[in-house]
Amino acid sequence: MFSLRNVNPINLLKHSNGPSSNARRSLANVAAAAGKRSGIQLNDVVHGFQLRELQPVPEYNMTALQFQHLKTGAKYVHLQSDDSNNVFSVTFKTPPLDSTGVPHILEHTTLCGSTKYPVRDPFFNMLNRSLSTFMNALTANDYTMYPFSTENQKDYYNLMSVYTDAVFSPLLNELDFKQEGWRLEHENPKDSSTPIIFKGVVYNEMKGALSDPSQLFVSRLQQRLYPGTTYSTVSGGDPENITDLTHSALVDFHTRHYHPSNALFYTYGNFDVVEHLKRIDERVRDIQPLSKQPNPLGSIVPFDKPQHVVEKCPPDPMGNPEKQTKVSVTYLTNEDRDVQESFAIRVLTSLLIEGAASPMYKALIETNIGSDYAASVGYDNGAWQTSVSFGLQGIRPDDVELVQRKIKEVLETVAKDGFDPQRVETVVHQIELGMRHRVPNFGLNAGFNVSRVWAHDGDVLESLRTAQQIQRFREDYRREGNKYFRDRIQRYFLDNSHVLVFVMEPSTDYLNTLAESEGRRLNTHVSSLTDNAKQKVFEDGERLIKEQETKKDLSVLPTLETSDIAKEGKSYPVELIPVGSASSHATHAPTTQWRSTNTNGVSYITLDSSAFSSLPRDLLMYVPLFCSALTSLGTKTKSLAELDEEIRRLTGGVSASSYESIRPDSLFSGGRTHFAVSTSCIHSLGASDGVDAERLAQVYDLLREVLTETAWDGPEVEERLTTVLVGLASNGMNSVVHSGHSFAMVAAQAAEKFGPTPYAVNEELTSGLTQIGFVNNLASGEINIPDIIQKLKLIAAQLLGNKSDMRFMVNAIDSVKSVHMSELQRLSNVLNLSNSGRLGGSNSDAPAISTRTSQNSYSLFPLPIQVNYTARAFLTVPYTHPDVAPLSLLSSMMTSQFLHRELREKGGAYGGGARLSPMGGTLSMFSYRDPPSGMSRTLETYDRAIDWACGIKQHVNEKTLSEAKLSWFSKMDSPVAASAEGSALFQHGVSDEMKQRRRQEVLAVTLDAVQDVAHKYLAGSGVTSSVAVLAAEESIKSIDGMKEEWEVRRL
């Protein structure tokens, strides 16, 4: 996996398993407890590792231990915690010297077999032999990381063995390099008369990645900001350069960089660190010293004056053609290893850009110069010397200088006038609130932070002490006042010569130019081939196919057994509590689903209504805009800036959204469109562990104000709504390129000829390609804001006028229950809420299943992309149907045993598989970032996948079935955030009892049952399917000769 930008550590650490309010101990006691628990004291040597540092991190209820391996020099950080979701990773510094993508292709190729595990693709095979909660690998700008997490100790050491052998003893076969990186191969590898083309998993992945307008913008900007350094390359690989990489260069890069002396081991959780040390030492102690030095990061030579660069990009066919220019002004700032200074600049950047009260928002967004901030905007620590960027996308070419001028004016004004101290404290409050959130991936996110800081030669343990950074910031700001920020604005922005003004303009010839360039490169490669070399290309293609199709003995890989699966699943019991007494006009009181759980002093509140279920479809299309506008317009008593600051001061944010639900026992009845508004807030008074009743009252008042007093009228409202609308439209294409396979699946499931379910239809209308096209049409040309406002008013009236079926969900500790229930009663009285006790209406006129008519459907969506996303959907059964269990395992085995090989290994797609939607009642096959020439092959692969599935007993055995069960349970049993406990019941009516029954059904599934459902739902009499393809405009030619009746659908 290629990661273009790094995540800020504050954003990583804001999702934590922090201390419960009654578990705060002195630093000395924490360190002593850690030493006693592990039996290791400072400077002790255990299994070849010396403990160099031992530091408590009480804000996250953990202790950090930093070791060094005395023989090899390997660094090792362990974060000791009571968290059961244990994490392991090994990271290497891998700064590239060119854009051939060598670190990225090496990341892929190391996972294609090792000395101890000489099988094809042990990584993907382990996905089915494990109960992991996360498995992946990623390439950043200057390091490569191999992380996993699991709650099962046996699984943990199985995966550690596979991962460490993969990185230190990979086979690095040339055929694997050609499969994962790039190769010359006949379009049909079995037919030497077909053209020779470029293929390769990473090659197509990066064609897709750089089709994403945001990734392209950020990548090209970074290359220009850091000339002459490793950051002037594309570490993931630029397709223009990937085809220059040789297998020998890949092997040499591994020799230079994948060595313990250039590695950081990281572990987190409640497993014994001594056992970790033992196993890591056994793996690395006999590795010989490094013979070649790793590539250096390189020094950065400051610009002597600001630079101005213009580059081209593909146009957005759905956007306003006159406003598609992007511009950013980016400043080189501090060294990433200076943790405290990084904290200061991050706070400064937040004050400048975040929220409606921020000066950049007022100058750039409210003025509607552009559609949204440019993708680069913010503080970026992806390089060892960080940067801050301001800018806009969706502007007119003539407004580039205007944007630059406004950015400079904002910086000059803020340097002169400073910030309101309350705004400064609000930013810090957001960080403190974030520290309290209890989510399952904290250890993984902390590992990302640790790896980046280590790669940039920073103090890893200092980077974890967020509370210390906050305390020092407050002390310095209190002492210096506005001078604290004024000096930094002057130094990093106003007096800085290392500034890049980066402009990206659309070109209608962009994709043609890329295609012509690829054609020239291909011609150069092919024309240089001798007859013998051409024969070798053909033979290599045949050898690769033979290798891909040869069944390997996987018994060498470690595995769990079904006996390792917990018989009882995790449960999240809830209470259903009527909110006081019903109003005089109601027949039932609204209900609160109360989930009592440890939330570290945070309350999670959701108000839910199914009032939108009776909206006509023309209004339903406006629901996403309504949800975005609700907190973006201000209220009758507060300006947008005042409202935004109030939200930030009191909560972790207020979000409005819609979602689809359907009865667990039916696909064609009981469908509902829900509106939900959610927030989180600190409910404790801190060290006293009391309840801040006044704060909770203010939070509920805020929810009421957002729901009932949003300002829908006035010139300012019209301008703000225009801002919201244009912002939604500009982000649409980015989301399609990033998640094209998901959009393709939803489009296939909702195709009219297919006879779709209400769930699928409404999902497409509110979050699919139809919604993206709708919003872009609204935002193009002359925007009729008055008409849109009238539509939004009708939706608001529907929400507030139909108050039956409103309900609440609160996740918090029991000690605050009475305060919440009192506030909920007050809110209910103000809103005059009731609950009818009946199912709401439905905005779907879909027929009952007994009258459903269905035909095969084929849809092509032409888009400005260099890769394809292809989906084929089949209707199945509702959640509670017993066939869901074998269907779940069928989709898993179709992915791991057939589609992965055919789509990724043979076809060159970055990914592909089969996915069952238990709530939506569909099974879909999909490809992700498929070669543009591969549409016919992918569709033919889906046909063969059905034949394979219908004869699955000939292809797999009981061991394979057990592995599919392990894969299913690894997802089923993954830990969830405190805020999400009980959400399946609240949103979809799926109870813990239903989940437990499903566990038992899955454990009991036989291969006979899997083959039966394959026949029944994929190939039985009357079975129909729906195909949706997202592809380049030229793909229209490829469907002309197909026998199916295709519909070309333009957004």
Coordinates of C-alpha atoms in Angstrom, one line a residue, residues 150-612:
T150 CA -4.5 -9.2 16.8
E151 CA -6.0 -10.1 20.1
N152 CA -4.9 -13.7 19.9
Q153 CA -1.4 -14.5 21.3
K154 CA -0.8 -17.6 19.2
D155 CA -1.9 -15.6 16.1
Y156 CA 0.5 -12.8 17.1
Y157 CA 3.6 -14.9 17.1
N158 CA 2.5 -16.7 13.9
L159 CA 2.2 -13.4 12.1
M160 CA 5.5 -12.1 13.7
S161 CA 7.3 -15.1 12.3
V162 CA 5.8 -14.6 8.8
Y163 CA 6.5 -10.9 8.7
T164 CA 10.1 -11.0 10.0
D165 CA 11.1 -13.8 7.7
A166 CA 9.4 -11.9 4.8
V167 CA 11.5 -8.7 5.4
F168 CA 14.8 -10.3 6.3
S169 CA 14.8 -13.4 4.1
P170 CA 12.6 -12.7 1.1
L171 CA 13.0 -14.8 -2.0
L172 CA 12.7 -11.8 -4.3
N173 CA 12.1 -14.0 -7.4
E174 CA 12.3 -12.2 -10.7
L175 CA 8.8 -13.5 -11.7
D176 CA 7.4 -12.0 -8.5
F177 CA 9.1 -8.7 -9.3
K178 CA 7.5 -8.8 -12.7
Q179 CA 4.1 -9.6 -11.3
E180 CA 4.1 -7.0 -8.6
G181 CA 6.2 -4.3 -10.2
W182 CA 6.1 -4.2 -14.0
R183 CA 6.6 -6.4 -17.0
L184 CA 6.2 -6.7 -20.7
E185 CA 3.6 -9.3 -21.6
H186 CA 1.3 -10.1 -24.4
E187 CA -2.2 -8.8 -23.9
N188 CA -3.3 -12.4 -23.9
P189 CA -0.3 -14.2 -22.4
K190 CA -1.2 -17.4 -24.1
D191 CA -1.4 -15.9 -27.6
S192 CA 1.9 -14.5 -28.9
S193 CA 0.1 -12.8 -31.8
T194 CA -1.6 -10.3 -29.4
P195 CA 0.2 -7.0 -28.7
I196 CA 2.9 -6.7 -26.0
I197 CA 1.8 -4.2 -23.3
F198 CA 2.9 -3.0 -19.8
K199 CA 1.5 -5.0 -16.9
G200 CA 2.1 -5.0 -13.2
V201 CA 0.2 -4.6 -9.9
V202 CA 2.1 -1.5 -8.7
Y203 CA 2.2 -0.1 -12.2
N204 CA -1.6 -0.1 -12.3
E205 CA -1.9 1.0 -8.7
M206 CA 0.1 4.1 -9.3
K207 CA -1.7 4.9 -12.6
G208 CA -4.8 4.8 -10.4
A209 CA -3.3 6.8 -7.5
L210 CA -2.1 9.6 -9.8
S211 CA -5.5 9.7 -11.5
D212 CA -6.8 11.0 -8.2
P213 CA -6.7 14.8 -8.6
S214 CA -5.8 15.3 -4.9
Q215 CA -3.0 12.8 -4.9
L216 CA -1.6 14.2 -8.2
F217 CA -1.6 17.7 -6.8
V218 CA 0.1 16.8 -3.5
S219 CA 2.6 14.6 -5.2
R220 CA 3.7 17.1 -7.8
L221 CA 3.8 19.9 -5.2
Q222 CA 6.0 17.9 -2.9
Q223 CA 8.4 17.1 -5.8
R224 CA 8.8 20.8 -6.5
L225 CA 9.1 21.9 -2.8
Y226 CA 12.0 19.6 -2.1
P227 CA 14.2 19.7 -5.3
G228 CA 17.3 17.5 -5.2
T229 CA 16.1 15.4 -2.2
T230 CA 14.4 12.1 -1.8
Y231 CA 11.2 14.0 -1.5
S232 CA 11.5 15.2 -5.1
T233 CA 10.8 11.6 -6.1
V234 CA 7.5 9.6 -6.0
S235 CA 8.3 6.9 -3.5
G236 CA 5.3 4.8 -4.7
G237 CA 6.6 5.1 -8.2
D238 CA 5.6 7.2 -11.2
P239 CA 4.4 5.1 -14.1
E240 CA 6.7 7.2 -16.3
N241 CA 9.6 5.8 -14.4
I242 CA 8.5 2.5 -13.0
T243 CA 9.4 0.8 -16.3
D244 CA 13.0 1.8 -15.8
L245 CA 13.4 -0.4 -12.6
T246 CA 15.3 -3.6 -12.9
H247 CA 15.2 -6.7 -10.7
S248 CA 18.8 -6.3 -9.8
A249 CA 18.2 -2.7 -8.6
L250 CA 15.4 -4.1 -6.4
V251 CA 17.6 -6.7 -4.8
D252 CA 20.3 -4.1 -4.2
F253 CA 17.8 -1.8 -2.5
H254 CA 16.8 -4.6 -0.2
T255 CA 20.4 -5.3 0.7
R256 CA 21.0 -1.7 1.6
H257 CA 17.9 -1.0 3.6
Y258 CA 16.3 -4.1 5.0
H259 CA 18.7 -4.8 7.8
P260 CA 18.3 -4.7 11.6
S261 CA 20.7 -1.8 11.9
N262 CA 18.3 0.2 9.7
A263 CA 15.2 -1.1 11.4
L264 CA 12.7 -0.1 14.2
F265 CA 10.7 -2.8 15.9
Y266 CA 7.5 -1.7 17.5
T267 CA 5.0 -3.5 19.8
Y268 CA 2.0 -2.4 21.7
G269 CA -0.5 -4.1 24.1
N270 CA -0.8 -6.4 27.0
F271 CA 1.3 -9.3 25.8
D272 CA 4.6 -10.1 27.5
V273 CA 7.5 -7.9 26.2
V274 CA 10.1 -10.4 27.3
E275 CA 8.6 -13.0 24.9
H276 CA 8.7 -10.3 22.2
L277 CA 12.4 -9.7 22.9
K278 CA 13.2 -13.4 22.8
R279 CA 11.6 -14.0 19.4
I280 CA 13.0 -10.9 17.7
D281 CA 16.5 -11.6 19.0
E282 CA 16.2 -15.2 17.6
R283 CA 15.3 -13.8 14.2
V284 CA 18.0 -11.0 13.9
R285 CA 21.0 -12.1 16.0
D286 CA 22.7 -14.1 13.2
I287 CA 22.2 -11.5 10.5
Q288 CA 25.6 -10.4 9.1
P289 CA 26.6 -6.7 9.4
L290 CA 25.3 -4.3 6.7
S291 CA 27.6 -4.4 3.7
K292 CA 26.2 -1.3 1.9
Q293 CA 25.0 1.9 3.4
P294 CA 21.3 3.0 3.1
N295 CA 20.4 6.0 1.0
P296 CA 20.7 9.3 2.9
L297 CA 17.6 11.5 3.4
G298 CA 19.6 14.3 1.9
S299 CA 19.9 18.0 2.9
I300 CA 17.4 20.6 1.8
V301 CA 18.9 23.7 0.2
P302 CA 16.6 26.7 1.0
F303 CA 15.2 28.7 -1.9
D304 CA 16.8 32.1 -2.2
K305 CA 13.5 33.5 -3.4
P306 CA 9.9 32.1 -3.7
Q307 CA 9.3 29.8 -6.6
H308 CA 6.3 29.7 -9.0
V309 CA 5.4 26.5 -10.8
V310 CA 2.5 25.6 -13.1
E311 CA 1.6 22.0 -14.0
K312 CA -1.2 20.3 -15.8
C313 CA -3.9 17.9 -14.7
P314 CA -7.0 16.2 -16.2
P315 CA -10.2 18.3 -16.2
D316 CA -13.1 17.4 -14.0
P317 CA -16.0 16.7 -16.5
M318 CA -18.5 17.2 -13.8
G319 CA -17.1 20.5 -12.5
N320 CA -17.5 24.1 -13.7
P321 CA -15.1 24.3 -16.7
E322 CA -14.3 27.9 -15.9
K323 CA -13.2 27.2 -12.3
Q324 CA -10.9 24.2 -12.3
T325 CA -7.6 25.7 -11.4
K326 CA -5.9 24.8 -8.2
V327 CA -3.3 26.9 -6.3
S328 CA -1.4 26.6 -3.1
V329 CA 1.2 28.7 -1.3
T330 CA 3.5 26.3 0.6
Y331 CA 6.1 27.2 3.2
L332 CA 9.0 25.1 4.4
T333 CA 8.8 25.1 8.2
N334 CA 10.5 23.3 11.1
E335 CA 12.3 20.0 11.5
D336 CA 9.9 17.2 12.3
R337 CA 12.1 15.9 15.1
D338 CA 11.5 19.1 17.1
V339 CA 8.4 17.8 18.7
Q340 CA 7.4 20.9 20.7
E341 CA 7.9 23.2 17.8
S342 CA 5.8 20.8 15.6
F343 CA 3.0 21.1 18.2
A344 CA 3.2 24.9 18.1
I345 CA 3.0 25.1 14.3
R346 CA 0.2 22.5 14.2
V347 CA -1.8 24.6 16.7
L348 CA -1.0 27.8 14.7
T349 CA -2.1 26.1 11.4
S350 CA -5.4 24.9 13.0
L351 CA -6.1 28.5 14.2
L352 CA -5.5 29.8 10.7
I353 CA -7.5 27.3 8.7
E354 CA -9.9 25.2 10.8
G355 CA -13.5 26.3 11.3
A356 CA -15.7 29.1 10.1
A357 CA -14.1 31.5 12.5
S358 CA -10.6 31.0 11.1
P359 CA -9.2 33.8 9.1
M360 CA -8.2 31.7 6.1
Y361 CA -11.8 30.3 5.9
K362 CA -13.2 33.8 5.9
A363 CA -10.8 35.0 3.3
L364 CA -10.8 32.1 1.0
I365 CA -13.8 29.9 1.5
E366 CA -16.6 32.3 2.5
T367 CA -15.8 34.6 -0.4
N368 CA -16.5 31.7 -2.8
I369 CA -13.3 32.4 -4.8
G370 CA -12.9 28.7 -5.0
S371 CA -14.8 25.5 -4.2
D372 CA -12.7 24.3 -1.3
Y373 CA -9.3 24.3 0.2
A374 CA -6.6 22.7 -2.0
A375 CA -5.7 19.1 -1.1
S376 CA -2.3 20.2 0.3
V377 CA -3.7 22.7 2.8
G378 CA -2.5 22.1 6.4
Y379 CA 0.6 21.0 8.2
D380 CA 2.5 18.2 6.6
N381 CA 5.1 16.2 8.4
G382 CA 5.8 13.7 5.7
A383 CA 9.3 14.9 5.2
W384 CA 12.0 15.4 7.8
Q385 CA 11.5 19.2 7.3
T386 CA 7.9 20.0 7.5
S387 CA 5.7 22.3 5.5
V388 CA 2.5 24.4 5.8
S389 CA 0.3 25.0 2.9
F390 CA -2.6 27.4 2.2
G391 CA -4.6 27.5 -1.0
L392 CA -7.8 26.8 -3.0
Q393 CA -9.1 24.5 -5.7
G394 CA -11.9 25.3 -8.1
I395 CA -10.8 28.8 -8.9
R396 CA -10.7 30.8 -12.1
P397 CA -7.2 31.0 -13.7
D398 CA -7.3 34.8 -13.3
D399 CA -7.8 34.5 -9.5
V400 CA -4.4 32.9 -8.8
E401 CA -2.8 36.2 -7.8
L402 CA -5.9 37.1 -5.8
V403 CA -5.6 34.0 -3.7
Q404 CA -1.9 34.7 -3.1
R405 CA -2.7 38.2 -2.0
K406 CA -5.4 37.2 0.4
I407 CA -3.2 34.6 2.0
K408 CA -0.5 37.2 2.6
E409 CA -3.1 39.7 3.9
V410 CA -4.4 37.1 6.4
L411 CA -0.9 36.3 7.7
E412 CA 0.0 40.0 8.0
T413 CA -3.2 40.8 9.8
V414 CA -2.9 37.9 12.3
A415 CA 0.7 38.7 13.0
K416 CA -0.4 42.2 13.9
D417 CA -3.7 41.5 15.8
G418 CA -3.1 38.0 17.1
F419 CA -5.8 35.4 18.0
D420 CA -8.6 35.5 20.5
P421 CA -7.3 33.6 23.5
Q422 CA -10.6 31.7 23.6
R423 CA -10.0 30.4 20.1
V424 CA -6.6 29.2 21.1
E425 CA -8.0 27.4 24.1
T426 CA -10.7 25.8 21.9
V427 CA -8.0 24.3 19.6
V428 CA -6.2 22.8 22.7
H429 CA -9.6 21.5 24.0
Q430 CA -10.1 19.6 20.8
I431 CA -6.7 17.9 21.3
E432 CA -7.5 17.1 25.0
L433 CA -10.9 15.7 24.1
G434 CA -9.3 13.6 21.3
M435 CA -6.9 12.1 23.9
R436 CA -9.8 10.6 25.8
H437 CA -11.5 8.7 22.9
R438 CA -11.3 5.0 23.4
V439 CA -11.0 3.3 20.0
P440 CA -9.5 0.0 19.0
N441 CA -6.8 1.2 16.6
F442 CA -4.9 3.4 19.0
G443 CA -1.9 1.1 19.2
L444 CA -1.7 0.9 15.4
N445 CA -2.0 4.7 15.0
A446 CA 0.6 5.3 17.7
G447 CA 2.9 2.9 15.7
F448 CA 2.5 5.0 12.6
N449 CA 3.5 8.1 14.6
V450 CA 6.5 6.3 16.2
S451 CA 7.8 5.0 12.9
R452 CA 7.6 8.4 11.2
V453 CA 9.4 10.2 14.1
W454 CA 12.1 7.5 14.2
A455 CA 12.6 7.8 10.4
H456 CA 13.2 11.5 10.9
D457 CA 15.7 11.0 13.8
G458 CA 13.3 12.4 16.4
D459 CA 12.8 11.4 20.0
V460 CA 10.1 8.8 19.8
L461 CA 9.1 8.8 23.5
E462 CA 8.9 12.6 23.6
S463 CA 6.5 12.5 20.6
L464 CA 4.1 10.4 22.7
R465 CA 3.9 12.7 25.7
T466 CA 1.0 14.9 24.4
A467 CA 0.0 16.1 27.8
Q468 CA 3.5 17.5 28.4
Q469 CA 3.4 19.2 25.0
I470 CA 0.1 20.8 25.9
Q471 CA 1.3 21.9 29.3
R472 CA 4.5 23.5 27.9
F473 CA 2.5 25.2 25.1
R474 CA 0.1 26.7 27.7
E475 CA 2.9 28.0 29.8
D476 CA 4.8 29.5 26.8
Y477 CA 1.6 31.1 25.4
R478 CA 0.5 32.4 28.8
R479 CA 4.0 34.0 29.2
E480 CA 4.4 35.4 25.7
G481 CA 0.8 36.1 24.6
N482 CA 0.3 37.0 20.9
K483 CA 4.1 37.3 20.5
Y484 CA 4.2 33.4 20.6
F485 CA 2.4 33.2 17.3
R486 CA 3.5 36.5 15.8
D487 CA 7.2 35.4 15.9
R488 CA 6.3 32.1 14.2
I489 CA 4.2 33.8 11.5
Q490 CA 7.1 36.1 10.8
R491 CA 9.7 33.4 10.8
Y492 CA 7.9 30.7 8.9
F493 CA 5.7 32.7 6.6
L494 CA 6.3 36.4 6.1
D495 CA 10.1 36.3 6.2
N496 CA 10.6 32.8 4.6
S497 CA 12.2 32.6 1.2
H498 CA 11.5 28.9 0.8
V499 CA 8.0 29.3 -0.5
L500 CA 6.4 27.5 -3.4
V501 CA 3.4 28.9 -5.3
F502 CA 2.1 25.8 -7.1
V503 CA -0.6 26.1 -9.7
M504 CA -2.3 23.2 -11.4
E505 CA -4.4 23.9 -14.5
P506 CA -6.7 21.5 -16.4
S507 CA -5.8 20.3 -19.8
T508 CA -8.1 18.4 -22.1
D509 CA -5.0 16.8 -23.7
Y510 CA -3.7 15.6 -20.3
L511 CA -4.8 12.0 -20.5
N512 CA -4.0 11.7 -24.2
T513 CA -0.5 13.1 -23.5
L514 CA 0.0 10.4 -20.8
A515 CA -1.3 7.7 -23.2
E516 CA 1.0 8.9 -26.0
S517 CA 4.0 9.0 -23.6
E518 CA 3.2 5.4 -22.4
G519 CA 2.9 4.4 -26.1
R520 CA 6.4 5.8 -26.8
R521 CA 7.9 4.1 -23.8
L522 CA 6.3 0.9 -24.8
N523 CA 7.5 1.2 -28.3
T524 CA 11.0 1.9 -27.1
H525 CA 11.0 -1.2 -25.0
V526 CA 9.4 -3.5 -27.6
S527 CA 11.4 -2.2 -30.6
S528 CA 14.6 -2.9 -28.7
L529 CA 13.7 -6.6 -28.3
T530 CA 15.5 -9.2 -30.3
D531 CA 13.6 -12.2 -31.6
N532 CA 15.0 -14.2 -28.7
A533 CA 14.0 -11.5 -26.3
K534 CA 10.5 -11.5 -27.7
Q535 CA 10.3 -15.2 -27.3
K536 CA 11.5 -14.8 -23.7
V537 CA 8.6 -12.3 -23.1
F538 CA 6.2 -14.9 -24.3
E539 CA 7.8 -17.7 -22.3
D540 CA 8.0 -15.5 -19.1
G541 CA 4.3 -14.9 -19.5
E542 CA 3.6 -18.6 -19.7
R543 CA 5.9 -19.3 -16.8
L544 CA 4.1 -16.7 -14.7
I545 CA 0.7 -18.2 -15.5
K546 CA 2.0 -21.6 -14.6
E547 CA 3.4 -20.4 -11.4
Q548 CA 0.2 -18.6 -10.5
E549 CA -1.9 -21.6 -11.2
T550 CA 0.4 -24.2 -9.5
K551 CA -1.1 -25.2 -6.1
K552 CA 1.5 -24.7 -3.4
D553 CA 1.8 -26.7 -0.2
L554 CA 0.7 -24.1 2.4
S555 CA 1.3 -26.4 5.3
V556 CA 4.5 -24.6 6.0
L557 CA 2.5 -21.5 7.0
P558 CA 1.4 -21.3 10.6
T559 CA -2.3 -21.2 11.2
L560 CA -5.0 -21.0 13.8
E561 CA -7.7 -23.6 13.9
T562 CA -11.5 -23.1 14.3
S563 CA -11.0 -24.4 17.9
D564 CA -9.2 -21.1 18.5
I565 CA -12.4 -19.1 17.7
A566 CA -14.3 -18.0 20.7
K567 CA -17.6 -19.7 20.9
E568 CA -19.3 -16.6 22.4
G569 CA -19.0 -13.3 20.6
K570 CA -18.6 -9.9 22.1
S571 CA -21.8 -8.5 23.4
Y572 CA -22.8 -4.9 24.1
P573 CA -25.9 -5.0 26.3
V574 CA -28.1 -1.9 26.3
E575 CA -31.1 -0.5 28.2
L576 CA -34.1 1.0 26.4
I577 CA -35.3 3.8 28.6
P578 CA -38.4 5.9 27.9
V579 CA -37.5 9.6 28.1
G580 CA -39.7 10.9 30.9
S581 CA -43.4 11.1 30.2
A582 CA -44.9 11.5 26.8
S583 CA -46.2 14.9 25.7
S584 CA -49.9 15.5 25.8
H585 CA -50.1 14.9 22.0
A586 CA -48.0 11.7 21.9
T587 CA -49.0 8.2 22.5
H588 CA -45.5 7.0 23.4
A589 CA -42.4 8.6 24.9
P590 CA -39.3 8.8 22.8
T591 CA -36.8 6.1 23.7
T592 CA -33.1 6.2 24.6
Q593 CA -30.8 3.3 24.0
W594 CA -28.4 3.6 26.8
R595 CA -25.0 1.8 26.6
S596 CA -23.0 1.8 29.8
T597 CA -19.3 1.5 29.0
N598 CA -15.9 3.0 29.9
T599 CA -15.6 6.1 27.8
N600 CA -12.8 7.9 29.7
G601 CA -15.0 10.8 30.7
V602 CA -16.6 11.3 27.3
S603 CA -20.3 11.0 26.4
Y604 CA -21.4 10.0 22.9
I605 CA -24.9 11.3 21.9
T606 CA -26.9 10.6 18.8
L607 CA -30.4 11.8 17.9
D608 CA -32.0 9.6 15.2
S609 CA -35.2 10.1 13.2
S610 CA -36.7 8.1 10.3
A611 CA -38.8 11.1 9.2
F612 CA -37.0 11.1 5.9

